[in-house]
Coordinates of C-alpha atoms and ligand atoms in Angstrom, one line a residue:
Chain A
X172 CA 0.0 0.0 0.0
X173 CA 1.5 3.3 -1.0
X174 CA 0.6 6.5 1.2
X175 CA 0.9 9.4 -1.4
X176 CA 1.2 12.9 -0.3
X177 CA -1.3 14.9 -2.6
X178 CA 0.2 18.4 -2.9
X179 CA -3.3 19.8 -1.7
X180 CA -4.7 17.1 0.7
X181 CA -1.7 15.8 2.4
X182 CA -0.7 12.0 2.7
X183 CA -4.0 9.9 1.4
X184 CA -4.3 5.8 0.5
X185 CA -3.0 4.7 -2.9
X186 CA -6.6 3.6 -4.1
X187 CA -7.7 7.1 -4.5
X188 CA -5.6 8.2 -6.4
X189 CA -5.1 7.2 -10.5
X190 CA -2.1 6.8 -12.4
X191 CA -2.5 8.7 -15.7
X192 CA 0.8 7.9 -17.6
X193 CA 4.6 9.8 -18.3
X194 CA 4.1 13.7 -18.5
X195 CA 4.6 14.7 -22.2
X196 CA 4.8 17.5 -24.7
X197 CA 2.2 17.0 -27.7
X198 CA 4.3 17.7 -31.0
X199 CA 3.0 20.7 -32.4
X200 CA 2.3 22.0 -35.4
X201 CA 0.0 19.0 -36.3
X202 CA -0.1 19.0 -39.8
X203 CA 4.0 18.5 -39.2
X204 CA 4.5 16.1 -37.0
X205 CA 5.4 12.8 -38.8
X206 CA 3.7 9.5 -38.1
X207 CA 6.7 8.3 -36.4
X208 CA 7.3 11.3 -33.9
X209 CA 3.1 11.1 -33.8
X210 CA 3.3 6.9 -32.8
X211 CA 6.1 7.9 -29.8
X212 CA 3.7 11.1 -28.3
X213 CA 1.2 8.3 -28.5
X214 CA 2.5 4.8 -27.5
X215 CA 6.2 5.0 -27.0
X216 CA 7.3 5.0 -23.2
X217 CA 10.9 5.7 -21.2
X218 CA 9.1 3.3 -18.9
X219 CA 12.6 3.4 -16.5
X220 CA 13.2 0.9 -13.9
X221 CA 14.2 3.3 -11.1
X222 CA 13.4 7.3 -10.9
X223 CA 9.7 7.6 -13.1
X224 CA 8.2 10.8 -13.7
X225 CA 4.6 10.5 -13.5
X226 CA 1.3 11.7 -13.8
X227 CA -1.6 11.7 -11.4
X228 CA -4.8 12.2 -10.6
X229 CA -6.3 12.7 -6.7
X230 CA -9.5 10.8 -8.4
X231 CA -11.5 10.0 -5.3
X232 CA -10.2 13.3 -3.5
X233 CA -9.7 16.9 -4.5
X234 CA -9.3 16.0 -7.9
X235 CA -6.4 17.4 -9.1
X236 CA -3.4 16.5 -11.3
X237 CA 0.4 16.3 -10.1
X238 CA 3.4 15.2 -11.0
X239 CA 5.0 12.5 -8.7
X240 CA 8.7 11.2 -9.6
X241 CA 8.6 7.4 -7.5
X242 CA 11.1 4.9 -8.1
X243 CA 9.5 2.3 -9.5
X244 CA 11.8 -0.8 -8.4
X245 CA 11.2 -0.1 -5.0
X246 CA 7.9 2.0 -4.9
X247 CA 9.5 4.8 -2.7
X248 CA 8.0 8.0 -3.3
X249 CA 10.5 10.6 -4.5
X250 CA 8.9 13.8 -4.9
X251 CA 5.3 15.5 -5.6
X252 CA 4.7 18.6 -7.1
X253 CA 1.8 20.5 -8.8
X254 CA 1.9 20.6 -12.6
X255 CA 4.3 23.3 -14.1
Chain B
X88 CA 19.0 -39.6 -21.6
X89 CA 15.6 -40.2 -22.9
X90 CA 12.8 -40.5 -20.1
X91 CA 10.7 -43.6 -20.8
X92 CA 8.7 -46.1 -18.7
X93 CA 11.2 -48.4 -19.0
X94 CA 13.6 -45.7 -17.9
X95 CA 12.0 -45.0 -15.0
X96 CA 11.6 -48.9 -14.0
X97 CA 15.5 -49.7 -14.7
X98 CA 17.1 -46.2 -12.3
X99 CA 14.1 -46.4 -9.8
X100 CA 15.3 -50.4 -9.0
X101 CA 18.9 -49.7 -9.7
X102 CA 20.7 -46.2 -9.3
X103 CA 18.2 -43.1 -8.5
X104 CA 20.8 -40.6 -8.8
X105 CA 22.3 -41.9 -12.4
X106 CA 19.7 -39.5 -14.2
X107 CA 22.4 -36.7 -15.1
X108 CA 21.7 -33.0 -15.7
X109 CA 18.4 -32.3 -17.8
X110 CA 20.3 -29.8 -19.5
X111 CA 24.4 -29.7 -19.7
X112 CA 26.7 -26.9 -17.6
X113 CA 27.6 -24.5 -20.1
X114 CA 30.1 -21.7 -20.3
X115 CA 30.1 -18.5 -22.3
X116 CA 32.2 -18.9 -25.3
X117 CA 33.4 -15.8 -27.1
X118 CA 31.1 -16.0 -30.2
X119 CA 27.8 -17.8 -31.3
X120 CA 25.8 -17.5 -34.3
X121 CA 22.9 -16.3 -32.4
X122 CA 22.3 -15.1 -29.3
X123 CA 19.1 -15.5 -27.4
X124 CA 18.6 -12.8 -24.2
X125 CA 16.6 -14.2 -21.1
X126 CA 16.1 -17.7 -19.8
X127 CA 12.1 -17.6 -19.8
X128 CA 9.8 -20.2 -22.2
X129 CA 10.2 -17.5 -25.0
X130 CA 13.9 -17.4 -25.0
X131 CA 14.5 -21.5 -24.6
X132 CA 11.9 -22.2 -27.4
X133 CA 13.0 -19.8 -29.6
X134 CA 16.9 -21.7 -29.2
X135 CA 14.9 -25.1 -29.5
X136 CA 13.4 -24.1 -32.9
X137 CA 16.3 -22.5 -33.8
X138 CA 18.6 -25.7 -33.8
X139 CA 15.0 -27.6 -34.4
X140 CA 13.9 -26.2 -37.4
X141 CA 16.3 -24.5 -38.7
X142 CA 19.5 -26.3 -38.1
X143 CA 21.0 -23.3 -36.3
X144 CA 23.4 -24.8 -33.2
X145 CA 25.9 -22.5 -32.5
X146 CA 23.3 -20.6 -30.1
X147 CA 23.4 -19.6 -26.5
X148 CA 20.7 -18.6 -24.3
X149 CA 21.5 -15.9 -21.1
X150 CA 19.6 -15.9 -18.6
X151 CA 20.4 -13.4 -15.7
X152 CA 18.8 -15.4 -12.9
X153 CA 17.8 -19.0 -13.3
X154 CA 15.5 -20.4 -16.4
X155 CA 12.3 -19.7 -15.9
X156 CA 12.6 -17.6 -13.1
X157 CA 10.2 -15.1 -14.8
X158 CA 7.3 -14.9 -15.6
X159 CA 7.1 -18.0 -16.6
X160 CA 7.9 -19.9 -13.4
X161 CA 5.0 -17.0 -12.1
X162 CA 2.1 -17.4 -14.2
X163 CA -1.6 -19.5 -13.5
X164 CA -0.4 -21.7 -16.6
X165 CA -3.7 -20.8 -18.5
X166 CA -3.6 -21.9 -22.0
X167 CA -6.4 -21.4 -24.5
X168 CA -6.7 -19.4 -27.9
X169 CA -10.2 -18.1 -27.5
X170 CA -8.9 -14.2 -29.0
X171 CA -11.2 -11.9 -31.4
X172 CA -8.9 -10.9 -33.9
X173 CA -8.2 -13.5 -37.2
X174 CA -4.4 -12.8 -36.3
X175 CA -4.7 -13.6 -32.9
X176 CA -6.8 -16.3 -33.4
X177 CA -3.9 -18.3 -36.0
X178 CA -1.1 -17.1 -33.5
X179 CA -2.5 -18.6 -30.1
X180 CA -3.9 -21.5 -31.9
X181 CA -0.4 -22.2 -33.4
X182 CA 0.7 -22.0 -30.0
X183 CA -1.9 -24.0 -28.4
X184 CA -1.5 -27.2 -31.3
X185 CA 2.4 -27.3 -31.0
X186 CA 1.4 -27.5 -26.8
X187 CA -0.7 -30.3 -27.8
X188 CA 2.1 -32.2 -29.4
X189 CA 4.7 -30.8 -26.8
X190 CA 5.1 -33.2 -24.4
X191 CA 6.3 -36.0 -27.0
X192 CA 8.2 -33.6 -28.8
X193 CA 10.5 -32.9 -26.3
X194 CA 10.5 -35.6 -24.3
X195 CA 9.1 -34.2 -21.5
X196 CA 5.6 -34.6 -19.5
X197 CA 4.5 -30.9 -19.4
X198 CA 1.1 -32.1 -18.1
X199 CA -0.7 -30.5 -20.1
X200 CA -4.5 -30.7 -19.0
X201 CA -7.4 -29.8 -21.3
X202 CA -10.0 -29.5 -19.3
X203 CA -11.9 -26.5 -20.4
X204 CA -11.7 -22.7 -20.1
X205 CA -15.0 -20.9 -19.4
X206 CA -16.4 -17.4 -19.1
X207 CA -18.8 -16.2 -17.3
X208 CA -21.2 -13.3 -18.5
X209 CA -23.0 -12.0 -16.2
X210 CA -25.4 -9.9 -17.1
X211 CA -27.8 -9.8 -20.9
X212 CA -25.4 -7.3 -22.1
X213 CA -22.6 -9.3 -21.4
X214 CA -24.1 -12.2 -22.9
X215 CA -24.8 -10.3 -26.3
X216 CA -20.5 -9.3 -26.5
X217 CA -19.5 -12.6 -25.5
X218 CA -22.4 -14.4 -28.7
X219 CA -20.9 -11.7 -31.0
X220 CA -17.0 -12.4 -29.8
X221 CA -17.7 -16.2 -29.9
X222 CA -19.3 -16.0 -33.6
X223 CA -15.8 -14.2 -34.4
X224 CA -13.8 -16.7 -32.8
X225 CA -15.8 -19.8 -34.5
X226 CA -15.4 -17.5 -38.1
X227 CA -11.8 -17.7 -36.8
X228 CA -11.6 -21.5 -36.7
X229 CA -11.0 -21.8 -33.3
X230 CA -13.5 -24.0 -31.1
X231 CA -15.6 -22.3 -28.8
X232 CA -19.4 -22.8 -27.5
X233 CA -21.7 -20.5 -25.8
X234 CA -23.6 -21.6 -22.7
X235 CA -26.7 -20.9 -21.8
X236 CA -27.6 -20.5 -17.8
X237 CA -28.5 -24.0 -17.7
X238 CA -25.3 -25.4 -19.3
X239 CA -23.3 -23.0 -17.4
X240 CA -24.3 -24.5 -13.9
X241 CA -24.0 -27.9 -14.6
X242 CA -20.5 -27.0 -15.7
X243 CA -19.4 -25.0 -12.8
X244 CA -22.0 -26.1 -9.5
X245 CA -20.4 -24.3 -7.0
X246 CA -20.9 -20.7 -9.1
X247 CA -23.1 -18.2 -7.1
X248 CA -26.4 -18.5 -8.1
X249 CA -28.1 -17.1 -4.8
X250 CA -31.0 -14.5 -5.5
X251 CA -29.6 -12.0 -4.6
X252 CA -26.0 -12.3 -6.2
X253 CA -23.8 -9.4 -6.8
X254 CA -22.7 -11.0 -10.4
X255 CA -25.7 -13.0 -11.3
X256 CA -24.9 -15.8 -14.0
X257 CA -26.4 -15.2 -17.3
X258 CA -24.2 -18.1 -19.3
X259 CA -21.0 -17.8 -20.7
X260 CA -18.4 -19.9 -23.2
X261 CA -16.6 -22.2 -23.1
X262 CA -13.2 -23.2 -25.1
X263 CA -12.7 -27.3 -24.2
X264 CA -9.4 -27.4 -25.9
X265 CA -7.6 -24.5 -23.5
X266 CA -7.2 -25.6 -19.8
X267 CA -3.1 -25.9 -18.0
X268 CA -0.1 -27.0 -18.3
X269 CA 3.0 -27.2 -16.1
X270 CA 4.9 -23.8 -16.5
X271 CA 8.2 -25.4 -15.0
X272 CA 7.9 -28.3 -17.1
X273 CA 7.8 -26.0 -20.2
X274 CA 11.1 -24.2 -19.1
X275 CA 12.8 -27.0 -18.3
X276 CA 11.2 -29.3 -21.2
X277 CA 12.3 -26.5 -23.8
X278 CA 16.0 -25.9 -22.2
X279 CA 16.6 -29.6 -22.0
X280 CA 15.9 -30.3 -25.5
X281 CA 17.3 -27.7 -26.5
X282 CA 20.9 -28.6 -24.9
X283 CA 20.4 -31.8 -26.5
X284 CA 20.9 -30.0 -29.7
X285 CA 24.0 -28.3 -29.1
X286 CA 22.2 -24.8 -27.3
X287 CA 24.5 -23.2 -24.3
X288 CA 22.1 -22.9 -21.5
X289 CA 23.8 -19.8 -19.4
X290 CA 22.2 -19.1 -16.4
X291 CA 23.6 -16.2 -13.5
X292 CA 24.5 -14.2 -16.8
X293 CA 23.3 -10.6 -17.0
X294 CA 23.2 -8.6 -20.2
X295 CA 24.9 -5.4 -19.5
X296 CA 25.2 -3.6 -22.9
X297 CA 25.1 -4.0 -26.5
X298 CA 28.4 -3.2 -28.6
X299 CA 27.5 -1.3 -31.9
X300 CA 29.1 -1.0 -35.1
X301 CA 27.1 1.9 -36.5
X302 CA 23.2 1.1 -36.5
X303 CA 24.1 -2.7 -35.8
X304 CA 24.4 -4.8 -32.4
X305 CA 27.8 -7.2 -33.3
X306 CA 27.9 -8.5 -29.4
X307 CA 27.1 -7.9 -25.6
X308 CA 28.8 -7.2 -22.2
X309 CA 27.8 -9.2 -19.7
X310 CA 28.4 -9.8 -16.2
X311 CA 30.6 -13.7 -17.7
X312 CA 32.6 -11.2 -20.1
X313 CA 32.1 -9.9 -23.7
X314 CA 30.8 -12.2 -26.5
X315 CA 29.9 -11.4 -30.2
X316 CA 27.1 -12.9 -32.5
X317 CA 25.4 -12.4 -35.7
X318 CA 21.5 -12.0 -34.2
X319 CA 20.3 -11.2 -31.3
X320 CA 17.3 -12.1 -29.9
X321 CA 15.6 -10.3 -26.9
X322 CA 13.0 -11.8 -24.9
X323 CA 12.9 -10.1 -21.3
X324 CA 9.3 -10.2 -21.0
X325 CA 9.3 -6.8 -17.9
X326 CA 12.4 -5.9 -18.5
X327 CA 12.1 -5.4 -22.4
X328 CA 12.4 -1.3 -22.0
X329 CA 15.2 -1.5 -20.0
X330 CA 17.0 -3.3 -22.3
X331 CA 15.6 -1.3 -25.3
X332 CA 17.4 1.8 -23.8
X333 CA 20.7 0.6 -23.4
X334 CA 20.6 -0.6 -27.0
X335 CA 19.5 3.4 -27.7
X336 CA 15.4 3.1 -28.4
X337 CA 12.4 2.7 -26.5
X338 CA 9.1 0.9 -27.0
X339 CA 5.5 0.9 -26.5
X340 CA 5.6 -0.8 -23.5
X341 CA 4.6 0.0 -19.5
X342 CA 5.5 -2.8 -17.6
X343 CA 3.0 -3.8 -14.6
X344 CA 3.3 -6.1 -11.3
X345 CA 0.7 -8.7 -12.1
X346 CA 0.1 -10.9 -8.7
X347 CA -1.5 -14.3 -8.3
X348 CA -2.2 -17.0 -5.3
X349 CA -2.8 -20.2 -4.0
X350 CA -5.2 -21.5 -1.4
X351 CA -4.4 -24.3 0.6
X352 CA -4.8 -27.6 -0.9
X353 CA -8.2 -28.8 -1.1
X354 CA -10.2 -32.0 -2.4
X355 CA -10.6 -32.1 -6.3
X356 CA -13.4 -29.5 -6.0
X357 CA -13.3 -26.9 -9.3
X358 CA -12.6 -29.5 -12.5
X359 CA -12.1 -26.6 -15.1
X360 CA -10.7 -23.0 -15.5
X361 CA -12.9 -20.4 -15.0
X362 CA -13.0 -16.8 -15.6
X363 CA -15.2 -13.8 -15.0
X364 CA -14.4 -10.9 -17.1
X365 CA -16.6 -8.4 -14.6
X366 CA -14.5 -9.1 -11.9
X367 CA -11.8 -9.8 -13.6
X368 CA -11.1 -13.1 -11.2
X369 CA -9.9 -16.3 -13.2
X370 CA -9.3 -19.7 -10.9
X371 CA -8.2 -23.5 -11.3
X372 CA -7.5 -26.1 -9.2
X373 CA -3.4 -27.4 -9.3
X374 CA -2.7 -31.3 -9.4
X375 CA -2.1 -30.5 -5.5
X376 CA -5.2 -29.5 -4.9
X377 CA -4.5 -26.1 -4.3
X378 CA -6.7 -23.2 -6.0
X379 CA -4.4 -21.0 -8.1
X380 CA -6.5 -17.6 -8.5
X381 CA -5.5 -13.8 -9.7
X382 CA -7.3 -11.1 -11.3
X383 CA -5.9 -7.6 -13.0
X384 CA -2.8 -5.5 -13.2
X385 CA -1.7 -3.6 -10.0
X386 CA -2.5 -0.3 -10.7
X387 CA 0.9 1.6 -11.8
X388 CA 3.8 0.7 -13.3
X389 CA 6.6 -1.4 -11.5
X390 CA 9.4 -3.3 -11.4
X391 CA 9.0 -4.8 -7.5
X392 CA 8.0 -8.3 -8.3
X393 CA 5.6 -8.1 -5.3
X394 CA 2.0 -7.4 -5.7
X395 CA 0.3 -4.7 -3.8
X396 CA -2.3 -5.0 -1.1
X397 CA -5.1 -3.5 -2.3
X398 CA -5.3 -5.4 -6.1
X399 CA -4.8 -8.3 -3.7
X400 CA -8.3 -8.0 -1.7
X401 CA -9.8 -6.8 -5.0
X402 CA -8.3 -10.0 -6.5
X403 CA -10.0 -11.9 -3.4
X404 CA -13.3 -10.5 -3.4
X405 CA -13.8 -11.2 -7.0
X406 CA -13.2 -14.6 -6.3
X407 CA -15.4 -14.8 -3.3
X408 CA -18.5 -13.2 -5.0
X409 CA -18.2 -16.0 -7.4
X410 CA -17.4 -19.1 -5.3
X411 CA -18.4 -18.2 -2.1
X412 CA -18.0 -21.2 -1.0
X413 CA -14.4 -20.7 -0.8
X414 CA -15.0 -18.2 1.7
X415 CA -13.0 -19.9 4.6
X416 CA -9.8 -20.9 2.7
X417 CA -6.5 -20.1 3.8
X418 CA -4.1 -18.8 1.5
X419 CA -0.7 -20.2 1.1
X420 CA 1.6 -18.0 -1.4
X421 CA 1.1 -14.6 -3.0
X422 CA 3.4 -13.5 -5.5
X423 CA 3.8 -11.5 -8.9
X424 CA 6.0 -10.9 -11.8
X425 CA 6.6 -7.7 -14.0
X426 CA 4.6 -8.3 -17.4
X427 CA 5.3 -5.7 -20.5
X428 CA 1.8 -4.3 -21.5
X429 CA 1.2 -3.6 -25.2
X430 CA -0.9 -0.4 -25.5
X431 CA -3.0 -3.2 -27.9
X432 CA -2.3 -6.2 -25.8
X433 CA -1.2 -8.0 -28.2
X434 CA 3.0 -8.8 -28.4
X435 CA 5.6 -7.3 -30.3
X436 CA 7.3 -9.9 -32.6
X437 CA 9.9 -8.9 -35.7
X438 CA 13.0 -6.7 -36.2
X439 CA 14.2 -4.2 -33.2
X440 CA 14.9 -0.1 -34.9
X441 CA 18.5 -1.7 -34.4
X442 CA 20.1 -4.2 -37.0
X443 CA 21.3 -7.4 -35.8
X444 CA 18.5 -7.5 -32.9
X445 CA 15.0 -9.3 -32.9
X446 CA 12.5 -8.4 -30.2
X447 CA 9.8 -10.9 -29.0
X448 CA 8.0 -8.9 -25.8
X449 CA 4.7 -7.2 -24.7
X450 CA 2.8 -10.7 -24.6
X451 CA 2.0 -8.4 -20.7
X452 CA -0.5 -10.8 -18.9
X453 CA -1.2 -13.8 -21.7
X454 CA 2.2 -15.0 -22.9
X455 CA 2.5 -18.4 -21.3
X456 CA 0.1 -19.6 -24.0
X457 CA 1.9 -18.8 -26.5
X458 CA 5.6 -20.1 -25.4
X459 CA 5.7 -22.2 -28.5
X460 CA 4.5 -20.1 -30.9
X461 CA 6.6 -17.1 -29.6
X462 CA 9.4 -19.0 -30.1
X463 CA 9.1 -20.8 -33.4
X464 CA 8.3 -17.0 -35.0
X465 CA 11.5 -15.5 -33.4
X466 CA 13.4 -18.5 -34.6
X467 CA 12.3 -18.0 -38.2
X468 CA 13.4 -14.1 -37.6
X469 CA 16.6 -14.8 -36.5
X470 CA 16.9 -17.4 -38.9
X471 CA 15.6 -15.6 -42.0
X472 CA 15.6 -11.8 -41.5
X473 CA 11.9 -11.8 -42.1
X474 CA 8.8 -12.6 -40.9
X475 CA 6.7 -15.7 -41.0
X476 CA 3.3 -14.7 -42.1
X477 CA 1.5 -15.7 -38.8
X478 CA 3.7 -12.8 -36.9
X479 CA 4.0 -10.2 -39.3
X480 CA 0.7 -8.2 -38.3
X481 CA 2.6 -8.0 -35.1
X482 CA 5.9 -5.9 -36.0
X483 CA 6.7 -3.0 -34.1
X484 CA 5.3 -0.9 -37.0
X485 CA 2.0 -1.3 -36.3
X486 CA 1.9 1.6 -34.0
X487 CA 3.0 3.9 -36.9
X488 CA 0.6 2.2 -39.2
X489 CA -2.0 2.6 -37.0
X490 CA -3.5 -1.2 -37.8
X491 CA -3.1 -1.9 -33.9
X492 CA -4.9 -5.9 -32.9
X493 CA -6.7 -4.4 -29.8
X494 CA -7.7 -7.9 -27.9
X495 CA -8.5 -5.4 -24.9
X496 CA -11.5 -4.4 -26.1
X497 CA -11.5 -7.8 -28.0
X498 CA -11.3 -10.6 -26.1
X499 CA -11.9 -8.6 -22.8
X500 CA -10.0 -10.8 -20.9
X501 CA -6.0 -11.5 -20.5
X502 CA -3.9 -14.0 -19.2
Ligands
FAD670 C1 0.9 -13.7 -11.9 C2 0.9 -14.0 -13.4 C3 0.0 -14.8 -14.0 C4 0.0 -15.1 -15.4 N1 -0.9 -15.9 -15.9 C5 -0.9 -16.3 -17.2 C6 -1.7 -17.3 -17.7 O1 -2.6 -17.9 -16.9 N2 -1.7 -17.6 -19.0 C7 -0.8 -17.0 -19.8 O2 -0.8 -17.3 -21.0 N3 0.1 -16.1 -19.4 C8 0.1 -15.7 -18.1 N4 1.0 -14.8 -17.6 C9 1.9 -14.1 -18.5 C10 3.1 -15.0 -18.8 O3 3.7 -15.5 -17.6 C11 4.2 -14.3 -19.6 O4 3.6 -13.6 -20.7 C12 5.2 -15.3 -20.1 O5 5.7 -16.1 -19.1 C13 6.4 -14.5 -20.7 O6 7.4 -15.4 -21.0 P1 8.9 -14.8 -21.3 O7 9.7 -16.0 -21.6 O8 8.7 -13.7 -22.4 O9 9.3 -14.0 -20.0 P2 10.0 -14.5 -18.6 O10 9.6 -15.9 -18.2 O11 9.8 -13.4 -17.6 O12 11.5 -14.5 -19.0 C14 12.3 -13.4 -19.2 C15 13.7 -13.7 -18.6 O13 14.6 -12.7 -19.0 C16 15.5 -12.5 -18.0 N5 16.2 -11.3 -18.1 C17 15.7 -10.0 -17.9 N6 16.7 -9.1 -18.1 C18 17.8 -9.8 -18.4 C19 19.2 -9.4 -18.7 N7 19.6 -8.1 -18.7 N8 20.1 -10.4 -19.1 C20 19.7 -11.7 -19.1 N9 18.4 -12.1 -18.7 C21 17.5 -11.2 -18.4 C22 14.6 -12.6 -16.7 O14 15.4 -13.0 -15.6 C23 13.6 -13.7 -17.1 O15 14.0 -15.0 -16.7 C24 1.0 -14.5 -16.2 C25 2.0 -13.7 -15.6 C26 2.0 -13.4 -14.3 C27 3.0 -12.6 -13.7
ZN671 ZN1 -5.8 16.0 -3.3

């Protein structure tokens, strides 16, 4: 069980929050972007064994986004911050 | 040796220890002609049907722990090719035919045990996806039957059928081909046939790095020294990215603790697999008696090999609103393994962005079923350059292309 402190709530249970993915630009100007830069934005992932910048959601709390940086070999929590 | 009745008789009256090694010692030798990475069913069947079927001998397999240590020593050994999707369908069923044959092919009981896999829908809705998936899987050639309420219950008595049941039963299907095999039996089956044929078996042997000559891998560092090849093949299941970024790319891959259990062992009680895409709980009974049970992927990504608590109750209550008659078991072992999810959940099979290196990964919760098949196909790479036809539609292009094989919203279920 992981206790994750929401930047706005404090420390809360793991099952309220939701894991929404790796933070990422979206290539811009569409009509540019190749189908190859377009299929890494969509699918490709650093998915790193160790420091993993990540997304989330408070889902079942205030609701907000973050962005949590958690080791992902041994769960520790690193850092979490709101959304630049 | 070969393993025969007669065998058996002869060493159990005379010497019990003259067996020998199922598989011979091995030590790295500086070059191979190809180079198989990670000791789990993928990586030994691919070296079997390397030397197998395509005569290719000079191969070594690495394995950084011990064979089969992965996933494939981890999994609920379901096996079964009940997927939506034409290319799915020919791919699992190529698997699940060569499992059929298996055991005589190599030599080796792998107890396989075909006693049914069935779904459970539980509501009308439910039972209209599952007629339209099933019609797709019987246009597919694969055999399948729906079951009405009725049929359902005589199939699986101890089912919740109370009133007043969270998950009523509605019907389901059923797959009587699929059912388990022995996952240690299929590491140790595959690595001992393939010594036989001339394959270096390495185990305690971690990959560290790839050495490049331009845009193409020519060897690896690893923790028994350097050693050179012409093809590489990876098959690291969880730890596919990881090894993806040392060789300079990445992949469309999250890998996931997926956690299963055991009860304690009980009286032949539950004769088929059974599964219940609502809540996602899936259960059989071992040859020991125990029940072997899991559900869904912890909820974020990891590399812990332990599954979290809270999947864990999830993964228990499922269970329980389905047989609540196992209600006052005691559980024995909880485990998990890190699986590499495919956006598509389907695998990845054909050339890496690198030359020189074939990838076989992101088979994520459902790639114990298709050991044989994921093998023979990345044989035939390494072997040829190019795909065979049955794992084409499952290069790494596809998420350029767009044609993804989406068997999460096709099949519904994994594993
Ligand atoms: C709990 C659980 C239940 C499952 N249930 C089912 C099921 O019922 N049916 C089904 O079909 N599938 C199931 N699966 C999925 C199935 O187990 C996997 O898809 C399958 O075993 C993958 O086989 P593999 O050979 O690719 O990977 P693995 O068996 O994991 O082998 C990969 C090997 O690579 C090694 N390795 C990693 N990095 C390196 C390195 N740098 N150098 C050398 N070696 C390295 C690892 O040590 C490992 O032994 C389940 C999985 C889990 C975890
Ligand atoms: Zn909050």
């Amino acid at each position: 069980m992981l206790i994750i402190p929401c930047p706005w709530c404090g420390p809360r249970a793991e099952q309220e929050f939701h894991f929404a993915g790796e933070p990422k630009a979206r290539p811009v100007p569409a009509e540019q972007v190749s189908d190859q830069t377009w299929a890494h934005y969509l699918y490709h992932r650093s998915n790193e064994k160790g420091a993993h910048r990540e997304l989330w959601s408070h889902a079942h709390g205030c609701g907000r986004w973050f962005v949590m940086e958690r080791d992902t070999h041994t769960h520790q929590i690193l850092s979490t911050k709101a959304p630049a | 040796m070969r393993y025969s009745a007669f065998n058996l008789i002869r060493h159990g009256l005379g010497n019990p220890l003259g067996w020998g090694p199922a598989w011979k010692p091995a030590s790295l030798k500086p070059s191979y002609d190809a180079i198989i990475i990670g000791g789990g069913g993928h990586g030994l069947a691919s070296a079997y049907y390397l030397a197998k079927n395509h005569g290719i001998r000079r191969v070594a397999v690495l394995e950084r722990g011990w064979i089969g240590g992965g996933n494939t020593g981890r999994n609920t050994t379901i096996v079964r090719s009940n997927y939506f999707f034409g290319e799915s369908a020919r791919l699992y069923d190529h698997a699940l035919k060569l499992y059929e044959g298996l055991s005589e092919d190599l030599n080796y009981n792998i107890m396989l045990s075909q006693r049914g896999v069935i779904n459970i829908a539980h509501s009308e809705h439910e039972m209209e996806l599952m007629t339209r998936s099933v019609n797709a899987m019987l246009l597919n050639g694969i055999d399948v039957e729906l079951l009405d309420r009725k049929q359902l219950l005589a199939e699986v008595p101890l089912a919740n059928d109370a009133p007043d049941a969270r998950f009523p039963l509605h019907g389901g299907f059923v797959q009587r081909r699929g059912g388990v095999a022995r996952h240690d039996a299929v590491a140790w089956g595959y690595a001992r046939a393939a010594s036989q044929l001339g394959v270096d078996i390495i185990q305690n042997c971690e990959v560290t790095g790839f050495i490049r000559d331009q845009n193409r891998i020519t060897g690896l560092e690893t923790t028994h020294g350097r050693v050179s090849a012409g093809v590489f093949g990876l098959a690291v299941a969880g730890h596919s990215s990881v090894m993806a970024a040392k060789a300079g790319f990445d992949l469309p891959l999250q890998s996931y603790a997926l956690q299963a259990m055991v009860s304690e062992p009980l009286k032949p009680i539950l004769h088929n697999v059974v599964m219940s895409g609502r809540t996602h709980a899936y259960v059989s009974q071992s040859d020991k008696g125990e029940l072997v049970f899991g559900a869904g992927l912890d909820l974020y990504p990891s590399y812990a090999q332990r599954g979290n608590l809270p999947t864990a109750q999830e993964i228990i209550a499922g269970l329980l609103e389905i047989f609540p008659a196992f209600r006052r078991l005691k559980m024995l072992r909880q485990w998990a393994g890190i699986v590499d999810v495919c956006w598509d959940y389907s695998p990845i099979i054909g050339p890496a962005p690198v030359d020189g290196l074939y990838l076989n990964c992101g088979w994520g919760t459902g790639g114990f079923k298709a050991i044989p098949a994921g093998g023979w196909l990345l044989a035939h790479l390494l072997a040829h350059g190019k795909h065979d036809p049955l794992s084409a539609p499952f290069d790494l292009t596809r998420f350029q292309t767009g044609a993804l094989i989406d068997e999460a919203a096709g099949a519904g279920i994994a594993h």
